[in-house]
Amino acid sequence: MSDAHDQPRALYPTGLISFNGQPAVHLRSPNGAQATILLHGAHVVSWIPAGHEEQLYLSPETKYGDSAAVRGGVPVIFPQFNQQGPLPKHGFARNRAWQVQEAQVRGEHAFAVLTLSDDEATRAIWPHAFTLEMTVSVDDRRLEMELAVLNTGETTIEFQAALHTYLGCGDVRHAQLEGLLDQNYHDAVLDQPRQQWIDVVTIAQEIDRIYWNAPKELTLRETGRRLLIQSHAFDDVVVWNPGPEKCAALPDMPDDDWLQMLCVEAAQIGDRVRLAGGQEWAAMQTLVIAD
């Protein structure tokens, strides 16, 4: 006989909520961990571990709406990273309305499953059949985000993907990102290949790097916080902060908010995924409060 805690029970609050005027799913685990996911883009905009404060950055000046790309949280990047192809920047998944398939509590976890399938608008710019599935789960001090891609057509598809995670920081100049020693990366600021020759990455100005074949666990340290950043089946890691000058030029972000965030993104960029008809690919990023 299964334990009662293993059985699904209604999520509280039940159904959709409104987040800044947008439909969203709110998750709350039995131990108090919370997350909020917009239906627009399956975009995680909040993660509050049990007994802790908000861990993600979300710009107070971001725009919301049908064509808006939300500044902060965890944008879903598919099928193109940045401007590495003919599609709009970072593809179209982050700007589409997703469907909620599940939102419930099971045991100590609260989770939601959202999906996006091709339609006339996506096929007009990317002529392929697909279904994306985004699964978001919270439990105590952990946030898990899994992106799955199913090729529902007959022809092979090729794509890039990423979870463009904006981590909140008290002051990014005092933060340290550990675990990238000896890793090769592309420095987009300098537009040249480089190698990480010290273990700790610190931020004092603009940084825009793609680390190739990166380690599967990194650590972000700040005073009073140690955050583990884990990935599965994503090969690459992007580290990005606009720095003071570019931040001041962004229309959807306060001038000094570059100090409040650091993007550490789980990504599949260098080796694009190829899926034959009927094949599926899935990858995950997990954030864990360690201290």
PDB file of C-alpha atoms in Angstrom:
ATOM      1  CA  MET A   1       0.000   0.000   0.000  1.00  0.00           C
ATOM      2  CA  SER A   2       1.415   3.387  -0.956  1.00  0.00           C
ATOM      3  CA  ASP A   3       1.866   6.111   1.611  1.00  0.00           C
ATOM      4  CA  ALA A   4      -0.772   8.853   1.551  1.00  0.00           C
ATOM      5  CA  HIS A   5       1.933  11.440   1.030  1.00  0.00           C
ATOM      6  CA  ASP A   6       2.744   9.828  -2.332  1.00  0.00           C
ATOM      7  CA  GLN A   7      -0.729  10.580  -3.669  1.00  0.00           C
ATOM      8  CA  PRO A   8      -1.457  13.790  -5.597  1.00  0.00           C
ATOM      9  CA  ARG A   9      -3.495  16.379  -3.772  1.00  0.00           C
ATOM     10  CA  ALA A  10      -4.934  19.689  -4.853  1.00  0.00           C
ATOM     11  CA  LEU A  11      -2.438  22.491  -5.200  1.00  0.00           C
ATOM     12  CA  TYR A  12      -3.000  25.516  -3.009  1.00  0.00           C
ATOM     13  CA  PRO A  13      -3.863  27.963  -4.405  1.00  0.00           C
ATOM     14  CA  THR A  14      -5.745  25.913  -6.975  1.00  0.00           C
ATOM     15  CA  GLY A  15      -5.576  26.768 -10.667  1.00  0.00           C
ATOM     16  CA  LEU A  16      -4.152  29.854 -12.270  1.00  0.00           C
ATOM     17  CA  ILE A  17      -3.210  33.097 -10.588  1.00  0.00           C
ATOM     18  CA  SER A  18      -2.591  36.548 -12.023  1.00  0.00           C
ATOM     19  CA  PHE A  19       1.006  37.793 -11.904  1.00  0.00           C
ATOM     20  CA  ASN A  20       1.359  41.422 -12.976  1.00  0.00           C
ATOM     21  CA  GLY A  21      -1.761  40.972 -15.051  1.00  0.00           C
ATOM     22  CA  GLN A  22      -0.530  37.766 -16.704  1.00  0.00           C
ATOM     23  CA  PRO A  23      -1.911  34.230 -16.213  1.00  0.00           C
ATOM     24  CA  ALA A  24       0.503  32.123 -14.201  1.00  0.00           C
ATOM     25  CA  VAL A  25       0.803  28.924 -12.197  1.00  0.00           C
ATOM     26  CA  HIS A  26       1.796  29.220  -8.563  1.00  0.00           C
ATOM     27  CA  LEU A  27       3.485  26.240  -6.880  1.00  0.00           C
ATOM     28  CA  ARG A  28       3.762  25.755  -3.140  1.00  0.00           C
ATOM     29  CA  SER A  29       5.257  22.590  -1.648  1.00  0.00           C
ATOM     30  CA  PRO A  30       4.134  21.237   1.745  1.00  0.00           C
ATOM     31  CA  ASN A  31       7.339  22.569   3.330  1.00  0.00           C
ATOM     32  CA  GLY A  32       6.723  26.073   1.993  1.00  0.00           C
ATOM     33  CA  ALA A  33       8.902  26.292  -1.125  1.00  0.00           C
ATOM     34  CA  GLN A  34       7.275  28.383  -3.846  1.00  0.00           C
ATOM     35  CA  ALA A  35       7.613  29.097  -7.555  1.00  0.00           C
ATOM     36  CA  THR A  36       5.598  31.072 -10.073  1.00  0.00           C
ATOM     37  CA  ILE A  37       5.519  30.279 -13.804  1.00  0.00           C
ATOM     38  CA  LEU A  38       3.957  32.515 -16.444  1.00  0.00           C
ATOM     39  CA  LEU A  39       1.991  30.781 -19.176  1.00  0.00           C
ATOM     40  CA  HIS A  40       3.648  33.300 -21.483  1.00  0.00           C
ATOM     41  CA  GLY A  41       6.856  31.477 -22.396  1.00  0.00           C
ATOM     42  CA  ALA A  42       6.569  28.905 -19.549  1.00  0.00           C
ATOM     43  CA  HIS A  43       8.685  31.533 -17.850  1.00  0.00           C
ATOM     44  CA  VAL A  44       9.681  30.939 -14.210  1.00  0.00           C
ATOM     45  CA  VAL A  45       9.525  34.404 -12.635  1.00  0.00           C
ATOM     46  CA  SER A  46       9.900  33.554  -8.945  1.00  0.00           C
ATOM     47  CA  TRP A  47      11.551  30.930  -6.761  1.00  0.00           C
ATOM     48  CA  ILE A  48      11.404  31.203  -2.983  1.00  0.00           C
ATOM     49  CA  PRO A  49      12.922  28.186  -1.191  1.00  0.00           C
ATOM     50  CA  ALA A  50      11.437  27.171   2.150  1.00  0.00           C
ATOM     51  CA  GLY A  51      12.624  29.594   4.827  1.00  0.00           C
ATOM     52  CA  HIS A  52      14.492  31.789   2.347  1.00  0.00           C
ATOM     53  CA  GLU A  53      14.022  34.901   0.249  1.00  0.00           C
ATOM     54  CA  GLU A  54      13.501  35.284  -3.484  1.00  0.00           C
ATOM     55  CA  GLN A  55      16.440  33.786  -5.415  1.00  0.00           C
ATOM     56  CA  LEU A  56      15.746  34.994  -8.963  1.00  0.00           C
ATOM     57  CA  TYR A  57      16.132  38.456 -10.420  1.00  0.00           C
ATOM     58  CA  LEU A  58      13.113  40.028 -12.127  1.00  0.00           C
ATOM     59  CA  SER A  59      13.368  43.560 -13.447  1.00  0.00           C
ATOM     60  CA  PRO A  60      10.770  45.931 -11.967  1.00  0.00           C
ATOM     61  CA  GLU A  61      10.668  47.658 -15.364  1.00  0.00           C
ATOM     62  CA  THR A  62      10.114  44.577 -17.525  1.00  0.00           C
ATOM     63  CA  LYS A  63       7.312  44.565 -20.062  1.00  0.00           C
ATOM     64  CA  TYR A  64       4.523  41.995 -20.125  1.00  0.00           C
ATOM     65  CA  GLY A  65       2.303  41.064 -23.027  1.00  0.00           C
ATOM     66  CA  ASP A  66       1.901  38.945 -26.139  1.00  0.00           C
ATOM     67  CA  SER A  67       5.166  39.954 -27.821  1.00  0.00           C
ATOM     68  CA  ALA A  68       7.193  40.950 -24.771  1.00  0.00           C
ATOM     69  CA  ALA A  69      10.328  39.135 -23.629  1.00  0.00           C
ATOM     70  CA  VAL A  70      10.315  39.249 -19.825  1.00  0.00           C
ATOM     71  CA  ARG A  71      13.573  40.579 -18.359  1.00  0.00           C
ATOM     72  CA  GLY A  72      14.566  38.212 -15.566  1.00  0.00           C
ATOM     73  CA  GLY A  73      13.473  34.884 -14.154  1.00  0.00           C
ATOM     74  CA  VAL A  74      14.188  31.927 -16.441  1.00  0.00           C
ATOM     75  CA  PRO A  75      13.417  32.524 -20.125  1.00  0.00           C
ATOM     76  CA  VAL A  76      13.151  29.359 -22.243  1.00  0.00           C
ATOM     77  CA  ILE A  77      15.422  29.645 -25.282  1.00  0.00           C
ATOM     78  CA  PHE A  78      14.376  27.582 -28.328  1.00  0.00           C
ATOM     79  CA  PRO A  79      15.126  26.806 -31.162  1.00  0.00           C
ATOM     80  CA  GLN A  80      17.892  29.402 -31.587  1.00  0.00           C
ATOM     81  CA  PHE A  81      20.366  30.929 -29.149  1.00  0.00           C
ATOM     82  CA  ASN A  82      20.833  34.697 -29.318  1.00  0.00           C
ATOM     83  CA  GLN A  83      21.258  35.760 -32.957  1.00  0.00           C
ATOM     84  CA  GLN A  84      23.004  32.593 -34.154  1.00  0.00           C
ATOM     85  CA  GLY A  85      20.574  32.044 -37.002  1.00  0.00           C
ATOM     86  CA  PRO A  86      17.762  33.615 -39.029  1.00  0.00           C
ATOM     87  CA  LEU A  87      15.083  33.563 -36.322  1.00  0.00           C
ATOM     88  CA  PRO A  88      14.247  36.336 -33.841  1.00  0.00           C
ATOM     89  CA  LYS A  89      16.775  36.648 -31.003  1.00  0.00           C
ATOM     90  CA  HIS A  90      16.619  33.581 -28.717  1.00  0.00           C
ATOM     91  CA  GLY A  91      13.937  31.990 -30.889  1.00  0.00           C
ATOM     92  CA  PHE A  92      10.203  32.078 -30.259  1.00  0.00           C
ATOM     93  CA  ALA A  93       9.405  29.798 -27.304  1.00  0.00           C
ATOM     94  CA  ARG A  94       9.781  32.578 -24.729  1.00  0.00           C
ATOM     95  CA  ASN A  95       7.160  34.695 -26.526  1.00  0.00           C
ATOM     96  CA  ARG A  96       4.454  32.075 -27.047  1.00  0.00           C
ATOM     97  CA  ALA A  97       1.453  31.102 -24.929  1.00  0.00           C
ATOM     98  CA  TRP A  98       2.004  27.660 -23.372  1.00  0.00           C
ATOM     99  CA  GLN A  99      -0.626  25.264 -22.042  1.00  0.00           C
ATOM    100  CA  VAL A 100      -0.757  23.919 -18.487  1.00  0.00           C
ATOM    101  CA  GLN A 101      -1.020  20.121 -18.467  1.00  0.00           C
ATOM    102  CA  GLU A 102      -0.524  19.519 -14.733  1.00  0.00           C
ATOM    103  CA  ALA A 103      -0.112  21.541 -11.554  1.00  0.00           C
ATOM    104  CA  GLN A 104      -0.175  19.569  -8.330  1.00  0.00           C
ATOM    105  CA  VAL A 105       1.570  18.429  -5.172  1.00  0.00           C
ATOM    106  CA  ARG A 106       2.932  14.914  -4.806  1.00  0.00           C
ATOM    107  CA  GLY A 107       4.748  13.978  -1.616  1.00  0.00           C
ATOM    108  CA  GLU A 108       7.047  16.864  -0.705  1.00  0.00           C
ATOM    109  CA  HIS A 109       7.165  18.258  -4.255  1.00  0.00           C
ATOM    110  CA  ALA A 110       4.974  20.785  -6.010  1.00  0.00           C
ATOM    111  CA  PHE A 111       5.292  20.683  -9.772  1.00  0.00           C
ATOM    112  CA  ALA A 112       3.783  21.916 -13.004  1.00  0.00           C
ATOM    113  CA  VAL A 113       4.023  20.713 -16.592  1.00  0.00           C
ATOM    114  CA  LEU A 114       3.517  23.163 -19.454  1.00  0.00           C
ATOM    115  CA  THR A 115       3.615  22.407 -23.178  1.00  0.00           C
ATOM    116  CA  LEU A 116       3.985  24.251 -26.458  1.00  0.00           C
ATOM    117  CA  SER A 117       3.369  22.754 -29.905  1.00  0.00           C
ATOM    118  CA  ASP A 118       3.938  24.085 -33.376  1.00  0.00           C
ATOM    119  CA  ASP A 119       1.214  26.133 -35.005  1.00  0.00           C
ATOM    120  CA  GLU A 120       0.767  28.240 -38.111  1.00  0.00           C
ATOM    121  CA  ALA A 121       2.774  31.133 -36.638  1.00  0.00           C
ATOM    122  CA  THR A 122       5.793  29.011 -35.636  1.00  0.00           C
ATOM    123  CA  ARG A 123       5.765  27.047 -38.897  1.00  0.00           C
ATOM    124  CA  ALA A 124       5.834  30.318 -40.829  1.00  0.00           C
ATOM    125  CA  ILE A 125       9.341  31.045 -39.494  1.00  0.00           C
ATOM    126  CA  TRP A 126      10.521  27.525 -38.517  1.00  0.00           C
ATOM    127  CA  PRO A 127       8.763  24.888 -40.667  1.00  0.00           C
ATOM    128  CA  HIS A 128       8.914  21.943 -38.286  1.00  0.00           C
ATOM    129  CA  ALA A 129       6.532  19.944 -36.106  1.00  0.00           C
ATOM    130  CA  PHE A 130       7.421  19.742 -32.411  1.00  0.00           C
ATOM    131  CA  THR A 131       6.162  19.703 -28.854  1.00  0.00           C
ATOM    132  CA  LEU A 132       8.069  21.323 -26.000  1.00  0.00           C
ATOM    133  CA  GLU A 133       7.462  20.276 -22.410  1.00  0.00           C
ATOM    134  CA  MET A 134       8.657  22.369 -19.469  1.00  0.00           C
ATOM    135  CA  THR A 135       8.478  20.702 -16.046  1.00  0.00           C
ATOM    136  CA  VAL A 136       9.101  22.867 -12.984  1.00  0.00           C
ATOM    137  CA  SER A 137       9.381  21.355  -9.500  1.00  0.00           C
ATOM    138  CA  VAL A 138      10.055  22.846  -6.059  1.00  0.00           C
ATOM    139  CA  ASP A 139      10.908  21.034  -2.843  1.00  0.00           C
ATOM    140  CA  ASP A 140      12.376  22.628   0.278  1.00  0.00           C
ATOM    141  CA  ARG A 141      15.581  24.282  -1.020  1.00  0.00           C
ATOM    142  CA  ARG A 142      15.534  22.944  -4.587  1.00  0.00           C
ATOM    143  CA  LEU A 143      14.210  24.165  -7.942  1.00  0.00           C
ATOM    144  CA  GLU A 144      14.276  21.737 -10.877  1.00  0.00           C
ATOM    145  CA  MET A 145      13.538  22.807 -14.444  1.00  0.00           C
ATOM    146  CA  GLU A 146      13.453  20.256 -17.253  1.00  0.00           C
ATOM    147  CA  LEU A 147      13.013  21.159 -20.904  1.00  0.00           C
ATOM    148  CA  ALA A 148      12.013  18.331 -23.242  1.00  0.00           C
ATOM    149  CA  VAL A 149      11.741  18.561 -27.034  1.00  0.00           C
ATOM    150  CA  LEU A 150       9.785  16.001 -29.069  1.00  0.00           C
ATOM    151  CA  ASN A 151      10.025  15.916 -32.851  1.00  0.00           C
ATOM    152  CA  THR A 152       6.434  15.180 -33.835  1.00  0.00           C
ATOM    153  CA  GLY A 153       7.154  15.388 -37.561  1.00  0.00           C
ATOM    154  CA  GLU A 154       8.831  13.054 -40.027  1.00  0.00           C
ATOM    155  CA  THR A 155      11.871  15.136 -40.977  1.00  0.00           C
ATOM    156  CA  THR A 156      14.961  15.732 -38.835  1.00  0.00           C
ATOM    157  CA  ILE A 157      15.045  18.951 -36.829  1.00  0.00           C
ATOM    158  CA  GLU A 158      18.103  20.803 -35.534  1.00  0.00           C
ATOM    159  CA  PHE A 159      18.043  23.336 -32.717  1.00  0.00           C
ATOM    160  CA  GLN A 160      19.777  25.107 -29.845  1.00  0.00           C
ATOM    161  CA  ALA A 161      18.232  25.480 -26.398  1.00  0.00           C
ATOM    162  CA  ALA A 162      18.915  27.122 -23.047  1.00  0.00           C
ATOM    163  CA  LEU A 163      17.428  28.030 -19.701  1.00  0.00           C
ATOM    164  CA  HIS A 164      18.471  31.692 -19.428  1.00  0.00           C
ATOM    165  CA  THR A 165      18.488  31.846 -15.621  1.00  0.00           C
ATOM    166  CA  TYR A 166      18.758  35.257 -13.945  1.00  0.00           C
ATOM    167  CA  LEU A 167      20.033  34.732 -10.398  1.00  0.00           C
ATOM    168  CA  GLY A 168      19.408  37.489  -7.886  1.00  0.00           C
ATOM    169  CA  CYS A 169      22.439  38.972  -6.107  1.00  0.00           C
ATOM    170  CA  GLY A 170      22.830  41.370  -3.200  1.00  0.00           C
ATOM    171  CA  ASP A 171      25.768  42.997  -4.982  1.00  0.00           C
ATOM    172  CA  VAL A 172      27.248  41.036  -7.872  1.00  0.00           C
ATOM    173  CA  ARG A 173      30.636  42.679  -7.293  1.00  0.00           C
ATOM    174  CA  HIS A 174      30.900  40.635  -4.086  1.00  0.00           C
ATOM    175  CA  ALA A 175      29.719  37.359  -5.639  1.00  0.00           C
ATOM    176  CA  GLN A 176      31.978  34.508  -6.735  1.00  0.00           C
ATOM    177  CA  LEU A 177      31.142  31.838  -9.301  1.00  0.00           C
ATOM    178  CA  GLU A 178      33.243  28.721  -8.752  1.00  0.00           C
ATOM    179  CA  GLY A 179      33.901  25.582 -10.792  1.00  0.00           C
ATOM    180  CA  LEU A 180      35.055  26.788 -14.213  1.00  0.00           C
ATOM    181  CA  LEU A 181      38.826  26.463 -13.805  1.00  0.00           C
ATOM    182  CA  ASP A 182      40.627  25.489 -17.057  1.00  0.00           C
ATOM    183  CA  GLN A 183      37.416  25.668 -19.103  1.00  0.00           C
ATOM    184  CA  ASN A 184      37.513  26.980 -22.655  1.00  0.00           C
ATOM    185  CA  TYR A 185      35.031  29.702 -23.484  1.00  0.00           C
ATOM    186  CA  HIS A 186      34.049  32.233 -26.106  1.00  0.00           C
ATOM    187  CA  ASP A 187      34.262  35.797 -24.813  1.00  0.00           C
ATOM    188  CA  ALA A 188      31.568  37.721 -26.684  1.00  0.00           C
ATOM    189  CA  VAL A 189      32.755  41.059 -25.279  1.00  0.00           C
ATOM    190  CA  LEU A 190      36.198  40.551 -26.829  1.00  0.00           C
ATOM    191  CA  ASP A 191      34.886  38.281 -29.610  1.00  0.00           C
ATOM    192  CA  GLN A 192      37.650  35.743 -29.099  1.00  0.00           C
ATOM    193  CA  PRO A 193      38.262  32.301 -27.567  1.00  0.00           C
ATOM    194  CA  ARG A 194      39.729  32.271 -24.070  1.00  0.00           C
ATOM    195  CA  GLN A 195      40.516  29.887 -21.212  1.00  0.00           C
ATOM    196  CA  GLN A 196      39.483  30.290 -17.584  1.00  0.00           C
ATOM    197  CA  TRP A 197      42.790  30.367 -15.699  1.00  0.00           C
ATOM    198  CA  ILE A 198      41.445  30.973 -12.182  1.00  0.00           C
ATOM    199  CA  ASP A 199      38.727  29.022 -10.396  1.00  0.00           C
ATOM    200  CA  VAL A 200      36.670  32.031  -9.330  1.00  0.00           C
ATOM    201  CA  VAL A 201      34.748  34.220 -11.770  1.00  0.00           C
ATOM    202  CA  THR A 202      34.040  37.686 -10.369  1.00  0.00           C
ATOM    203  CA  ILE A 203      31.983  40.491 -11.891  1.00  0.00           C
ATOM    204  CA  ALA A 204      33.072  44.130 -12.021  1.00  0.00           C
ATOM    205  CA  GLN A 205      31.883  45.043 -15.513  1.00  0.00           C
ATOM    206  CA  GLU A 206      30.151  43.506 -18.529  1.00  0.00           C
ATOM    207  CA  ILE A 207      30.667  39.766 -18.955  1.00  0.00           C
ATOM    208  CA  ASP A 208      29.311  37.609 -21.779  1.00  0.00           C
ATOM    209  CA  ARG A 209      30.818  34.139 -22.061  1.00  0.00           C
ATOM    210  CA  ILE A 210      29.869  30.724 -23.405  1.00  0.00           C
ATOM    211  CA  TYR A 211      31.790  27.964 -21.602  1.00  0.00           C
ATOM    212  CA  TRP A 212      31.989  24.878 -23.812  1.00  0.00           C
ATOM    213  CA  ASN A 213      31.469  21.371 -22.349  1.00  0.00           C
ATOM    214  CA  ALA A 214      31.195  22.908 -18.910  1.00  0.00           C
ATOM    215  CA  PRO A 215      31.153  21.105 -15.540  1.00  0.00           C
ATOM    216  CA  LYS A 216      27.779  19.866 -14.360  1.00  0.00           C
ATOM    217  CA  GLU A 217      27.920  21.693 -11.026  1.00  0.00           C
ATOM    218  CA  LEU A 218      28.943  25.264 -10.267  1.00  0.00           C
ATOM    219  CA  THR A 219      28.727  27.218  -7.025  1.00  0.00           C
ATOM    220  CA  LEU A 220      27.657  30.822  -6.583  1.00  0.00           C
ATOM    221  CA  ARG A 221      28.874  32.275  -3.298  1.00  0.00           C
ATOM    222  CA  GLU A 222      27.724  35.450  -1.623  1.00  0.00           C
ATOM    223  CA  THR A 223      27.742  36.546   1.993  1.00  0.00           C
ATOM    224  CA  GLY A 224      25.283  34.252   3.744  1.00  0.00           C
ATOM    225  CA  ARG A 225      24.456  32.190   0.659  1.00  0.00           C
ATOM    226  CA  ARG A 226      25.895  29.236  -1.238  1.00  0.00           C
ATOM    227  CA  LEU A 227      23.895  28.262  -4.298  1.00  0.00           C
ATOM    228  CA  LEU A 228      24.612  25.073  -6.258  1.00  0.00           C
ATOM    229  CA  ILE A 229      23.900  25.334  -9.984  1.00  0.00           C
ATOM    230  CA  GLN A 230      23.581  21.876 -11.503  1.00  0.00           C
ATOM    231  CA  SER A 231      22.820  20.739 -15.035  1.00  0.00           C
ATOM    232  CA  HIS A 232      22.050  17.485 -16.789  1.00  0.00           C
ATOM    233  CA  ALA A 233      22.366  16.931 -20.568  1.00  0.00           C
ATOM    234  CA  PHE A 234      23.134  20.591 -21.255  1.00  0.00           C
ATOM    235  CA  ASP A 235      26.727  20.755 -22.553  1.00  0.00           C
ATOM    236  CA  ASP A 236      27.415  24.470 -22.188  1.00  0.00           C
ATOM    237  CA  VAL A 237      27.114  27.267 -19.628  1.00  0.00           C
ATOM    238  CA  VAL A 238      26.539  30.941 -20.369  1.00  0.00           C
ATOM    239  CA  VAL A 239      27.658  33.578 -17.856  1.00  0.00           C
ATOM    240  CA  TRP A 240      26.225  37.025 -18.559  1.00  0.00           C
ATOM    241  CA  ASN A 241      25.877  40.407 -16.912  1.00  0.00           C
ATOM    242  CA  PRO A 242      25.342  43.595 -18.958  1.00  0.00           C
ATOM    243  CA  GLY A 243      27.581  45.745 -16.773  1.00  0.00           C
ATOM    244  CA  PRO A 244      26.843  49.419 -16.028  1.00  0.00           C
ATOM    245  CA  GLU A 245      26.942  50.867 -19.550  1.00  0.00           C
ATOM    246  CA  LYS A 246      24.774  48.301 -21.333  1.00  0.00           C
ATOM    247  CA  CYS A 247      22.405  48.082 -18.380  1.00  0.00           C
ATOM    248  CA  ALA A 248      21.824  51.836 -18.544  1.00  0.00           C
ATOM    249  CA  ALA A 249      20.924  51.446 -22.221  1.00  0.00           C
ATOM    250  CA  LEU A 250      18.353  48.684 -21.636  1.00  0.00           C
ATOM    251  CA  PRO A 251      14.800  50.071 -21.724  1.00  0.00           C
ATOM    252  CA  ASP A 252      13.381  47.385 -19.408  1.00  0.00           C
ATOM    253  CA  MET A 253      15.921  47.419 -16.566  1.00  0.00           C
ATOM    254  CA  PRO A 254      16.910  50.083 -13.981  1.00  0.00           C
ATOM    255  CA  ASP A 255      20.338  51.595 -14.596  1.00  0.00           C
ATOM    256  CA  ASP A 256      21.968  50.080 -11.504  1.00  0.00           C
ATOM    257  CA  ASP A 257      20.257  46.692 -11.539  1.00  0.00           C
ATOM    258  CA  TRP A 258      23.264  45.023 -13.140  1.00  0.00           C
ATOM    259  CA  LEU A 259      24.462  44.903  -9.531  1.00  0.00           C
ATOM    260  CA  GLN A 260      21.458  42.778  -8.549  1.00  0.00           C
ATOM    261  CA  MET A 261      21.794  39.871 -10.982  1.00  0.00           C
ATOM    262  CA  LEU A 262      23.973  37.312 -12.702  1.00  0.00           C
ATOM    263  CA  CYS A 263      22.839  35.018 -15.491  1.00  0.00           C
ATOM    264  CA  VAL A 264      24.201  31.472 -15.234  1.00  0.00           C
ATOM    265  CA  GLU A 265      22.491  29.606 -18.038  1.00  0.00           C
ATOM    266  CA  ALA A 266      22.351  25.899 -18.791  1.00  0.00           C
ATOM    267  CA  ALA A 267      22.647  25.722 -22.564  1.00  0.00           C
ATOM    268  CA  GLN A 268      23.082  23.587 -25.654  1.00  0.00           C
ATOM    269  CA  ILE A 269      24.739  25.927 -28.143  1.00  0.00           C
ATOM    270  CA  GLY A 270      27.949  24.611 -29.700  1.00  0.00           C
ATOM    271  CA  ASP A 271      26.709  21.147 -30.673  1.00  0.00           C
ATOM    272  CA  ARG A 272      23.176  21.628 -31.918  1.00  0.00           C
ATOM    273  CA  VAL A 273      20.695  18.890 -31.146  1.00  0.00           C
ATOM    274  CA  ARG A 274      19.500  16.797 -34.098  1.00  0.00           C
ATOM    275  CA  LEU A 275      16.316  14.784 -33.677  1.00  0.00           C
ATOM    276  CA  ALA A 276      14.836  12.417 -36.224  1.00  0.00           C
ATOM    277  CA  GLY A 277      11.074  12.110 -36.451  1.00  0.00           C
ATOM    278  CA  GLY A 278       9.621  10.735 -33.218  1.00  0.00           C
ATOM    279  CA  GLN A 279      12.802  11.281 -31.185  1.00  0.00           C
ATOM    280  CA  GLU A 280      12.954  13.235 -27.922  1.00  0.00           C
ATOM    281  CA  TRP A 281      15.668  15.212 -26.139  1.00  0.00           C
ATOM    282  CA  ALA A 282      15.526  16.440 -22.545  1.00  0.00           C
ATOM    283  CA  ALA A 283      17.854  18.449 -20.319  1.00  0.00           C
ATOM    284  CA  MET A 284      17.643  19.938 -16.850  1.00  0.00           C
ATOM    285  CA  GLN A 285      18.941  22.720 -14.637  1.00  0.00           C
ATOM    286  CA  THR A 286      18.678  22.400 -10.853  1.00  0.00           C
ATOM    287  CA  LEU A 287      19.273  25.141  -8.289  1.00  0.00           C
ATOM    288  CA  VAL A 288      19.914  24.164  -4.666  1.00  0.00           C
ATOM    289  CA  ILE A 289      20.397  26.378  -1.621  1.00  0.00           C
ATOM    290  CA  ALA A 290      23.299  24.709   0.191  1.00  0.00           C
ATOM    291  CA  ASP A 291      23.672  27.131   3.113  1.00  0.00           C
TER     292      ASP A 291
END
